[in-house]
Coordinates of C-alpha atoms and ligand atoms in Angstrom, one line a residue:
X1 CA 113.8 98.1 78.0
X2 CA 114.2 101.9 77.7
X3 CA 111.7 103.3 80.1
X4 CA 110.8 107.0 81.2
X5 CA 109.1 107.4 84.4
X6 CA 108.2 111.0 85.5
X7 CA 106.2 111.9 89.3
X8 CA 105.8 115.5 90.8
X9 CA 107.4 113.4 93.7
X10 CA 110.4 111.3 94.4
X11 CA 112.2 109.8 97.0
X12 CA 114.8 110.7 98.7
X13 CA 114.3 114.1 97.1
X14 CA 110.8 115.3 98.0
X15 CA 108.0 113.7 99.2
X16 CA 104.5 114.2 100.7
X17 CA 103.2 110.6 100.6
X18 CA 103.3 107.5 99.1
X19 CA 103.6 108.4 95.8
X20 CA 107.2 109.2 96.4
X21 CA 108.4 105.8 97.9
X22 CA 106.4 103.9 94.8
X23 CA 108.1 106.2 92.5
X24 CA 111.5 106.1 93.7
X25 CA 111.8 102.2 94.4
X26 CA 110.1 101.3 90.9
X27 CA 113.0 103.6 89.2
X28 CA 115.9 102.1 91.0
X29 CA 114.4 98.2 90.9
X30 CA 113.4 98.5 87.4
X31 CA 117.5 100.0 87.1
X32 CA 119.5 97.4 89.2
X33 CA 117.2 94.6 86.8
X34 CA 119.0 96.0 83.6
X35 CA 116.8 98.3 81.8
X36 CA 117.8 101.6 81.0
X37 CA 115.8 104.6 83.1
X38 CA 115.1 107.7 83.0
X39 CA 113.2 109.8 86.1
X40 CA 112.2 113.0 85.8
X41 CA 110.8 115.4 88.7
X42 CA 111.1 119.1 89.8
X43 CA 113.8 120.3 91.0
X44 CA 112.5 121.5 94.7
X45 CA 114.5 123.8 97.1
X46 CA 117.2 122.5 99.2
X47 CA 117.6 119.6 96.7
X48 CA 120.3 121.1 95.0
X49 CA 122.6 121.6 98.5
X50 CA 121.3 118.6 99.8
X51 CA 122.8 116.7 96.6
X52 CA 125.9 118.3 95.7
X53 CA 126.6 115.7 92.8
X54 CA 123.7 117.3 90.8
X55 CA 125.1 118.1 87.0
X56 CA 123.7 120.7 85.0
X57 CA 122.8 119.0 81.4
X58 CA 123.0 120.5 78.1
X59 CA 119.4 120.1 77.6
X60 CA 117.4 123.9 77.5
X61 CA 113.9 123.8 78.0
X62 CA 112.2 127.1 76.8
X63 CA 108.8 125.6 75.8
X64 CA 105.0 127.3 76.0
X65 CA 102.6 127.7 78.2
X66 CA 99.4 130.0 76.9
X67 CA 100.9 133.2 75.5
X68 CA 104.5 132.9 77.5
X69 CA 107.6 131.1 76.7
X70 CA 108.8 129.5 79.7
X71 CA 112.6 128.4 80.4
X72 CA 114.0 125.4 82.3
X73 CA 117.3 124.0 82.8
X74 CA 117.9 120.3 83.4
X75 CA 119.9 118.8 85.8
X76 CA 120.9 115.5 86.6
X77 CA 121.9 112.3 88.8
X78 CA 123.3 108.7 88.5
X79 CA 122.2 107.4 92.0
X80 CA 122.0 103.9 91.3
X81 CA 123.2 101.3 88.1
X82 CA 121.0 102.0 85.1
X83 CA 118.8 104.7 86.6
X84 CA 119.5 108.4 85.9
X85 CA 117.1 111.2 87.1
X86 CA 116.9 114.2 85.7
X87 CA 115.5 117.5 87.5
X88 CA 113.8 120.2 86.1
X89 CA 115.2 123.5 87.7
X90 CA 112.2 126.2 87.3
X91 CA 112.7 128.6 90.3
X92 CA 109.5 130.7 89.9
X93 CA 107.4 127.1 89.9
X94 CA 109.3 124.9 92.2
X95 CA 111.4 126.6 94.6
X96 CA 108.7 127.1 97.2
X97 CA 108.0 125.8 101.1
X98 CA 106.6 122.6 99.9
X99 CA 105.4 120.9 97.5
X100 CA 101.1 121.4 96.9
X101 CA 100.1 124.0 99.3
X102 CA 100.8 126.6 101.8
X103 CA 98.8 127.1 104.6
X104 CA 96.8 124.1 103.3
X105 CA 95.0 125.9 100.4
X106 CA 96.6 124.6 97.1
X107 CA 99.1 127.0 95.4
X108 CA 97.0 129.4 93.1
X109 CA 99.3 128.2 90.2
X110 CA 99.3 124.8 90.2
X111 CA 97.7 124.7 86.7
X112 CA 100.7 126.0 85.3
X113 CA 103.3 124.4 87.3
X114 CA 102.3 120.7 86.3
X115 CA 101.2 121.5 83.0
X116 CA 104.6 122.8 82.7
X117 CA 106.3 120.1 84.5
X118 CA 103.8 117.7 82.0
X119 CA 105.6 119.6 78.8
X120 CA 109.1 119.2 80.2
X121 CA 108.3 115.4 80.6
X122 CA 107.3 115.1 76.8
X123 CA 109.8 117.3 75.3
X124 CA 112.5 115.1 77.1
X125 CA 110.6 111.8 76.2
X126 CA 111.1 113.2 72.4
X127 CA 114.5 114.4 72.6
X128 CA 116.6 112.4 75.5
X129 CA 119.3 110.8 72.9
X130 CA 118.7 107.0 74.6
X131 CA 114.7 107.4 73.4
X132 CA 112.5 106.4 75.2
X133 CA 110.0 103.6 74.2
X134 CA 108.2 103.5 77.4
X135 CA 107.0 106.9 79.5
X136 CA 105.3 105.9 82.8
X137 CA 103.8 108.9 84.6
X138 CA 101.9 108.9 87.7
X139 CA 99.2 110.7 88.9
X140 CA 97.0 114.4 88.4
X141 CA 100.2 116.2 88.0
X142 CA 101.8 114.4 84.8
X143 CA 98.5 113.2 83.8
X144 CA 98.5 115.7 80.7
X145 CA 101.8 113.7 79.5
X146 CA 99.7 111.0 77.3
X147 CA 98.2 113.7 75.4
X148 CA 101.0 116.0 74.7
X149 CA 102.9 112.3 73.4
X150 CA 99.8 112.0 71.4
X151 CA 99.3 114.7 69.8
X152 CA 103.0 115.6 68.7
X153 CA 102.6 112.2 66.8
X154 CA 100.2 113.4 65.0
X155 CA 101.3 116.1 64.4
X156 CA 104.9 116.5 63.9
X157 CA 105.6 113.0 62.5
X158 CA 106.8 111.6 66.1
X159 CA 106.8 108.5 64.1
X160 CA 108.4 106.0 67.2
X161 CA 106.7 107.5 69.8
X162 CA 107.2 105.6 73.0
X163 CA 103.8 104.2 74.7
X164 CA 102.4 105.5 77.9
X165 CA 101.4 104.1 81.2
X166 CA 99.6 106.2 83.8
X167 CA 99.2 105.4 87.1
X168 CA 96.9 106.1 89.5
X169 CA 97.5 106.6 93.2
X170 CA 94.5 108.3 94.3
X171 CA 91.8 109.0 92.1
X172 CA 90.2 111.8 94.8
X173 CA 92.8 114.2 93.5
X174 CA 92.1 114.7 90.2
X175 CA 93.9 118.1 89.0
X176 CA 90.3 119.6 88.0
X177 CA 90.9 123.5 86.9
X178 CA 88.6 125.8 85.2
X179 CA 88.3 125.6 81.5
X180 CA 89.8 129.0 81.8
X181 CA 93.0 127.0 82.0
X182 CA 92.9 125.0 78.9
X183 CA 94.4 127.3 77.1
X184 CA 98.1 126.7 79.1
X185 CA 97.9 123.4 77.1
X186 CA 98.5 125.1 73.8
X187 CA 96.6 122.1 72.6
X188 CA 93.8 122.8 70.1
X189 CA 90.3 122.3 70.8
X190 CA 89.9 119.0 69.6
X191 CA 90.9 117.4 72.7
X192 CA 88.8 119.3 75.1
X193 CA 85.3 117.9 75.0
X194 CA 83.3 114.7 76.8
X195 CA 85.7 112.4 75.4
X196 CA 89.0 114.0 75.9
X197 CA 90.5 115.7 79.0
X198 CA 86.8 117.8 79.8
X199 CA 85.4 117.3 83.1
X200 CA 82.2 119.3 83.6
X201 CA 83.8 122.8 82.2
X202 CA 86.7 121.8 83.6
X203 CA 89.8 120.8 82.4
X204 CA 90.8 117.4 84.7
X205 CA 94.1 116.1 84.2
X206 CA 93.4 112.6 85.6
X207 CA 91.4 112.1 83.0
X208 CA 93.5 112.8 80.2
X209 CA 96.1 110.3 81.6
X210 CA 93.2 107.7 81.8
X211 CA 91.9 108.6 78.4
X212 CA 94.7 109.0 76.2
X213 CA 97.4 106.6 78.0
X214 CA 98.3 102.8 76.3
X215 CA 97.6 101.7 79.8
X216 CA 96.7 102.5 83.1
X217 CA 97.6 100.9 86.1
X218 CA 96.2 101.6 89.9
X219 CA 98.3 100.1 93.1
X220 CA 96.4 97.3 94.5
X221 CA 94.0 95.0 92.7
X222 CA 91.1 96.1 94.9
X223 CA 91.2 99.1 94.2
X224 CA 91.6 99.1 90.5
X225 CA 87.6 97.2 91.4
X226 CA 86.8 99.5 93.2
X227 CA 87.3 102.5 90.8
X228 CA 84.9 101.4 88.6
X229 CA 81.7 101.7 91.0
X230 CA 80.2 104.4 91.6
X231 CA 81.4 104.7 95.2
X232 CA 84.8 105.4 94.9
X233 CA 84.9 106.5 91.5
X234 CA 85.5 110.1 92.2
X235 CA 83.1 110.7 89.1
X236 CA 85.7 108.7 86.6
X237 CA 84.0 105.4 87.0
X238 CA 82.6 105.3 83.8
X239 CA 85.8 106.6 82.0
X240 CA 87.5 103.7 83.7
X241 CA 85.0 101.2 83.3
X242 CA 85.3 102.1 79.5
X243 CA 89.2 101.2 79.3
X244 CA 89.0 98.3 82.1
X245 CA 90.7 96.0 79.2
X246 CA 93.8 97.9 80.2
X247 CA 93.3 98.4 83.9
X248 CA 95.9 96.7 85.6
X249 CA 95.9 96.9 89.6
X250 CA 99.7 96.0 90.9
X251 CA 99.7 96.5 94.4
X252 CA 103.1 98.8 95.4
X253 CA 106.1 97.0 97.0
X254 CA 108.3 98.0 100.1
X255 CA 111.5 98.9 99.5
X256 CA 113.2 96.9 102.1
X257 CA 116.7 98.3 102.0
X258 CA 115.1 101.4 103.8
X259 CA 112.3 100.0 105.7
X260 CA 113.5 97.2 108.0
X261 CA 114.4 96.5 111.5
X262 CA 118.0 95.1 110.9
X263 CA 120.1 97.9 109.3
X264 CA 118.3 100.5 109.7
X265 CA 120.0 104.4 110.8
X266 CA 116.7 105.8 112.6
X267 CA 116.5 102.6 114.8
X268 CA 118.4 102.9 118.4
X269 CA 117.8 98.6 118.3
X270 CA 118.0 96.3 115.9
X271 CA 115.9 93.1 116.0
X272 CA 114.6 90.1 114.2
X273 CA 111.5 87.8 114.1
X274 CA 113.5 85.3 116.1
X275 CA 115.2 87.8 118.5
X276 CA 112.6 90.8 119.6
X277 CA 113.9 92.1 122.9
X278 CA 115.1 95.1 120.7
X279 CA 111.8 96.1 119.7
X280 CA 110.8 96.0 123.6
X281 CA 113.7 98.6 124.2
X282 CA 112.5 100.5 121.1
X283 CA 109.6 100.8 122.5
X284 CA 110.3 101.8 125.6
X285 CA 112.4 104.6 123.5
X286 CA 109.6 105.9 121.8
X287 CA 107.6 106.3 125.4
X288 CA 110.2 108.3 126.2
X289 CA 110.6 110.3 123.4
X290 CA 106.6 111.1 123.2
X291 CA 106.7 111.6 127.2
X292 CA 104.7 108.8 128.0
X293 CA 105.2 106.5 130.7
X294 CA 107.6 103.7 129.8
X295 CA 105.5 100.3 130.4
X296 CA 106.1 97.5 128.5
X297 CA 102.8 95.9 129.5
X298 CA 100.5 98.9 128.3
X299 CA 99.6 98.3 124.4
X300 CA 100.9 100.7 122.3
X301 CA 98.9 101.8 119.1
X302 CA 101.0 104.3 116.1
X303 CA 100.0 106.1 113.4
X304 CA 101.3 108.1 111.1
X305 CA 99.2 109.5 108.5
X306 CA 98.1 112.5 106.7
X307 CA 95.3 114.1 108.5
X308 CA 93.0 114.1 106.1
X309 CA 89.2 112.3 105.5
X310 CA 90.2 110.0 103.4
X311 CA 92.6 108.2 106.7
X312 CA 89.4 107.7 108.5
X313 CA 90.7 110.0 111.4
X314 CA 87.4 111.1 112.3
X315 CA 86.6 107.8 113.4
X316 CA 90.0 106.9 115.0
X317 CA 88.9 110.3 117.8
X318 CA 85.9 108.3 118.4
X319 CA 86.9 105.1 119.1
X320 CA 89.7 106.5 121.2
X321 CA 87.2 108.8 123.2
X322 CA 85.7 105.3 123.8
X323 CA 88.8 103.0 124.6
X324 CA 90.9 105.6 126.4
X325 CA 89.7 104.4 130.0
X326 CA 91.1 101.0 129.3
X327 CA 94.9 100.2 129.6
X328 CA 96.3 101.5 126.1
X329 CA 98.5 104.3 125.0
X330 CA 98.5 105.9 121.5
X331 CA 101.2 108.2 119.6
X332 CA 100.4 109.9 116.5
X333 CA 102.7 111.3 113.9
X334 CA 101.0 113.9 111.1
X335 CA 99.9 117.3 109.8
X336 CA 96.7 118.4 107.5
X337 CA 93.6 119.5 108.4
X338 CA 93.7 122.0 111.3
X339 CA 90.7 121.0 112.6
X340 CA 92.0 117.5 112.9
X341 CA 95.3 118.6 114.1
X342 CA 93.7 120.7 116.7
X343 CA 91.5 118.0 117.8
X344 CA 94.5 115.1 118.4
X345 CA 96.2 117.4 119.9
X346 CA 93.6 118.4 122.2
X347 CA 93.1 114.5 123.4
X348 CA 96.5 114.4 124.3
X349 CA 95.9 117.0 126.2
X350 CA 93.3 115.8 128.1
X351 CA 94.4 112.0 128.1
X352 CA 98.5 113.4 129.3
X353 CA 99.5 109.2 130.2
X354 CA 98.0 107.9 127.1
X355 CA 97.8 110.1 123.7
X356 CA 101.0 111.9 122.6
X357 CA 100.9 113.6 119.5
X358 CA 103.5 114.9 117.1
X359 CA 102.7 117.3 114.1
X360 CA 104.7 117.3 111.9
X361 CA 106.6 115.9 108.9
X362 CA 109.3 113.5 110.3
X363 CA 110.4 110.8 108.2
X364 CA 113.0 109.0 111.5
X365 CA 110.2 109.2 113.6
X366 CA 108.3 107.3 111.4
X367 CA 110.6 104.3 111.6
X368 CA 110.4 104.7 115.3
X369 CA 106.8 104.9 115.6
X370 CA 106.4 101.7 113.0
X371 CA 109.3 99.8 115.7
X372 CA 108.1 101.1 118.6
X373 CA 104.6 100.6 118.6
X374 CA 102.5 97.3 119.2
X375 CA 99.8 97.8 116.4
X376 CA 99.6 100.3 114.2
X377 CA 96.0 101.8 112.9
X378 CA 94.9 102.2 109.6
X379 CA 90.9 102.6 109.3
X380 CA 90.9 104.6 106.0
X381 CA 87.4 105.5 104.2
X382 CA 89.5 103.9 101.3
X383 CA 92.8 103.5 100.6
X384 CA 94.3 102.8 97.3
X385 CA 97.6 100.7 98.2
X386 CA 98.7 102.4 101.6
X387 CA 102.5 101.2 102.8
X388 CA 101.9 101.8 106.3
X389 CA 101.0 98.4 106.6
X390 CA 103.2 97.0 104.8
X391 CA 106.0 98.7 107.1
X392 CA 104.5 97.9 109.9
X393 CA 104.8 93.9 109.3
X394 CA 107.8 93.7 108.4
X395 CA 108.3 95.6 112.0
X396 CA 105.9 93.3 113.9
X397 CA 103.9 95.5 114.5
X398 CA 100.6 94.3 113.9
X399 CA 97.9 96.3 111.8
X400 CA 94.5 97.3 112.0
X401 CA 92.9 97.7 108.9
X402 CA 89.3 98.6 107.2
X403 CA 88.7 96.6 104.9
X404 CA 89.7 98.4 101.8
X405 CA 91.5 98.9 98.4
X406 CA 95.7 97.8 99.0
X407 CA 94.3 97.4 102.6
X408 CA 92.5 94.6 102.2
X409 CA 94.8 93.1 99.5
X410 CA 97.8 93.3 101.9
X411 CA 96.8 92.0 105.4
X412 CA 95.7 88.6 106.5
X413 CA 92.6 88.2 109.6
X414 CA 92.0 85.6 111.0
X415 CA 89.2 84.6 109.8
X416 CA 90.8 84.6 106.1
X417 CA 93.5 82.2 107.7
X418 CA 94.1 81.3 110.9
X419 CA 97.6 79.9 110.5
X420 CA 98.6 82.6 108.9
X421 CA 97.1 86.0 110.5
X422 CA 98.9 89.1 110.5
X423 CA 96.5 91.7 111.5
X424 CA 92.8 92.8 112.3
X425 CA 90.6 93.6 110.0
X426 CA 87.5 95.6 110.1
X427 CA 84.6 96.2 107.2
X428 CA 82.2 98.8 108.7
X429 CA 83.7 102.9 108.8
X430 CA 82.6 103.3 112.0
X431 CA 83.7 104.2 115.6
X432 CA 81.7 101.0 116.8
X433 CA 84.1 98.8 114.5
X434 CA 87.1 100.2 115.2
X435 CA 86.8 100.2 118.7
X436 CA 86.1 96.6 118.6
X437 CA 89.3 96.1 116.3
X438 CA 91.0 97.9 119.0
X439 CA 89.7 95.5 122.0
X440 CA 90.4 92.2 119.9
X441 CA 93.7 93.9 119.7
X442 CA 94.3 94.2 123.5
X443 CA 92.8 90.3 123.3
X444 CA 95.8 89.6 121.4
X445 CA 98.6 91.5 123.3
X446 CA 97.3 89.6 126.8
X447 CA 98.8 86.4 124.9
X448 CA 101.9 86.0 124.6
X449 CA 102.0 82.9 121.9
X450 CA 99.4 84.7 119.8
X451 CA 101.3 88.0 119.9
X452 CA 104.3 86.1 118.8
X453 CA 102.2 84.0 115.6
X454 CA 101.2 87.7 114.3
X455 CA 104.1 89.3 114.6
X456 CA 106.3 86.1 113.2
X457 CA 103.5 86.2 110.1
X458 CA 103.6 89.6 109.8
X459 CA 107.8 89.9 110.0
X460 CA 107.6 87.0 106.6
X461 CA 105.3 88.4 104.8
X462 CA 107.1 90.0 101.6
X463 CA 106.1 92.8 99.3
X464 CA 109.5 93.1 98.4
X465 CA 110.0 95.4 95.0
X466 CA 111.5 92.7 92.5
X467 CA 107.6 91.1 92.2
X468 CA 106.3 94.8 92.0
X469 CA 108.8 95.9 89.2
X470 CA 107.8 92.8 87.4
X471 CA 104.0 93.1 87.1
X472 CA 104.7 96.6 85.4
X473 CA 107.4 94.8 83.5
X474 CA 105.0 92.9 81.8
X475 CA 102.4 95.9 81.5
X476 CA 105.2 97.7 79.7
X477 CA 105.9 94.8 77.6
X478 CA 102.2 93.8 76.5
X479 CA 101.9 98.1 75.9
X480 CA 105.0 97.5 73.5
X481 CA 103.7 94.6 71.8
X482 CA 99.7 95.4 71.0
Ligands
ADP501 P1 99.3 108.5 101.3 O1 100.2 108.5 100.1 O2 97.8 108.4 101.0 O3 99.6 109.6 102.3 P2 100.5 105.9 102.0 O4 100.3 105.0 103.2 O5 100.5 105.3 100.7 O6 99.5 107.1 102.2 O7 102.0 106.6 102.2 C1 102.3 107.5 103.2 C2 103.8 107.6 103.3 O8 104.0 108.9 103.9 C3 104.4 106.6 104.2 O9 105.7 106.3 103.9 C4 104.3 107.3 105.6 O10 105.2 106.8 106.5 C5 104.6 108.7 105.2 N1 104.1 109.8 106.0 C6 102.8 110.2 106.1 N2 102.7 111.2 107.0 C7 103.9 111.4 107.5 C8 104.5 112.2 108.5 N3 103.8 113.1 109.2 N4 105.8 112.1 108.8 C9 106.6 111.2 108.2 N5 106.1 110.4 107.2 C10 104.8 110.4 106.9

């Protein structure tokens, strides 16, 4: 299959979240299995020195956006067998601190920049000479790229357009931007009313990608439930309730050639289910690094996380305000919200021998943090896939999760199955659940055989990508076939 995949985000290149990882591992699985692919993304600063191999194409963008005419070169990259990525060099849009925001307000432009980036994506989906029959985009910021496929076919006689899929990996961030902006579309009017890409004067970009895509995928089965209710909708539910006959939830995979405890560059000590004395010595590393006092028989809870609502860090201060006079230490890894990031960092100052806190973007300390630490906490409001989990499993280190979207889909409790528990689950979003997640988890750490049946569950349990790849194999397929 010849398939175009396009993200605002992709790793190794940039990345602020999970998004990136998805992205990246889909292209290169869905590559090494034999298909022919094509990812496209901004070309951010640093990229260009970090990757010296980069190639300049012959492709010229010079497309429109409102009034202007805006240029673009593309650039590309063979990293792995069948997969090329091609980057979209754009100085005034993409070379900037980081990706989103600065300061954590949203770049005033953002409207134009993805839109842009959503016209590149098209243009090359029309014109790449291997053409395209599937384009997979993902998310707010190529959401627009359904509707520009659609419209040029009828219009301009695209007769073997490709079909779309859009994914979603967080509905809450919807690329919503005054109507003002439609106009940077260039599309006529047709498209922007109740049924098309309108949102309440506005024009929303995750809608168009739900509305004019083939098919739409989400990354966990729960979640693509929970979508559809009113709850987590995001105010889409009954958009996505009207095209549930082609919502798919595939819940994301773990790219294992990065994320394990074996071969892995960021770890000081390898180890294996059968062998563990290396993640003791990891873990003593990662006291040391974070200044805390290196105990092996103190519980150590991680997290890394944006520090944002939707990670449920709100209620992670309170149950630690609550569990902090019992034996436990906990190291945090993240950066958002300043009044979160002030807040963490004011616990560790007042607990010194049992919070640390790191903020910051730091993608080796994550792997240390996931090795290093005993359980790691996850008690999002919701969370659409989440990979934390996932990583920390395969680490054995045991998770605690609310019980929600990919969440819920990805760990086992004990009272689902005994023999084969992996991690703690909790259903209520409060400080009084968590908490008590937290004390069944120092339950668990007092036992040695129970530690060790977690941690051996957790270690086998495999999200590994070939599965992943194949579920959207066969979305792509049935897309190509209706
Ligand atoms: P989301 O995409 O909602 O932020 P996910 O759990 O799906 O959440 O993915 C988060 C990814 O970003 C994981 O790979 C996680 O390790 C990484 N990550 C988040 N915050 C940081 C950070 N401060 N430093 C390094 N990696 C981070």
């Amino acid at each position: 299959m010849k398939i175009l995949i396009a993200s605002s985000e992709v790793h190794p290149y940039s990345k602020s979240g999970g998004l990136a990882d998805m992205v990246g591992a889909l292209a290169k699985t869905l590559g090494r299995a034999g298909h022919e692919v094509g990812l496209v993304t901004p070309l951010y600063s640093g990229i260009l020195e970090k990757y010296p191999n980069l190639v300049q194409t012959d492709i010229g963008l010079a497309l429109p956006l409102g009034a202007r005419r805006v240029q673009a070169e593309v650039w590309s990259l063979q990293p792995s067998p069948g997969l090329t990525v091609y980057f979209i060099k754009q100085p005034e849009f993409y070379f900037r601190p980081s990706l989103y925001t600065e300061g954590g307000v949203d770049y005033a432009d953002n409207s134009q920049r993805f839109i842009y980036f959503s016209k590149c994506v098209a243009h090359l989906a029309r014109h790449l000479p291997w053409k395209p029959e599937i384009v997979h985009v993902h998310d707010w910021q190529t959401g627009l790229v359904p509707v520009f496929i659609l419209h040029e076919r009828l219009t301009e006689g695209w007769g073997t357009s490709p079909r779309t899929v859009y994914t979603i990996h967080n509905l809450a961030y919807q690329g919503n931007f005054p109507g003002a902006d439609y106009p940077l579309t260039n599309l006529p009017l047709d498209y922007y009313n109740y049924h098309g890409l309108e949102f309440y004067a506005h024009l929303n970009c995750m809608k168009a990608g739900i509305v004019y895509s083939d098919a739409i995928t989400t990354v966990s089965p729960r979640y693509a439930r929970e979508i559809m209710t009113g709850t987590h909708g995001c105010g889409l539910d009954a958009v996505l309730r009207h095209r549930q006959e082609v919502l798919y939830g595939i819940l994301n995979g773990v790219d294992y050639e990065e994320w394990n405890t074996q071969t892995n560059p960021h770890l000081k000590h390898s180890y294996t289910a059968a062998a563990l004395e290396g993640k003791a010595i990891d873990k003593a590393e990662l006291q040391k690094e974070y200044g805390l006092p290196v105990d092996s028989n103190v519980p150590l809870f991680g997290n890394i996380t944006r520090l944002a609502e939707q990670k449920g860090v709100d209620i992670q201060l309170g149950a630690l305000e609550e569990m902090l006079a019992a034996n436990i230490q906990f190291v945090l890894l993240g950066s958002g919200s300043s009044d979160y990031e002030s807040a963490y960092v004011k616990l560790a100052k007042r607990y010194p021998e049992k919070v640390a806190v790191r903020i910051g973007f730091d993608q080796g300390l994550s792997h240390r943090i996931e090795a290093g630490s005993d359980f790691f906490l996850m008690p999002s409001r919701y969370e659409p896939c989440g990979l934390n989990q996932m990583y920390s499993l395969r680490y054995g280190t045991i998770p605690i999760v609310r019980m929600t979207g990919g969440l819920d889909d990805s760990v086992v409790d004990i009272s689902e199955d005994a023999d084969h528990a992996n991690g703690i689950k909790f259903e209520e979003f409060s400080v009084r659940a968590l908490a008590k997640a937290i004390r069944k988890a120092m339950v668990i750490y007092q036992d040695a055989d129970i530690l060790r049946h977690y941690r051996e569950n957790g270690m086998q349990a495999d999200f590994s990508w070939d599965r992943t790849a194949e579920e959207y194999r066969i979305v792509y397929e049935e897309v190509l076939n209706r």
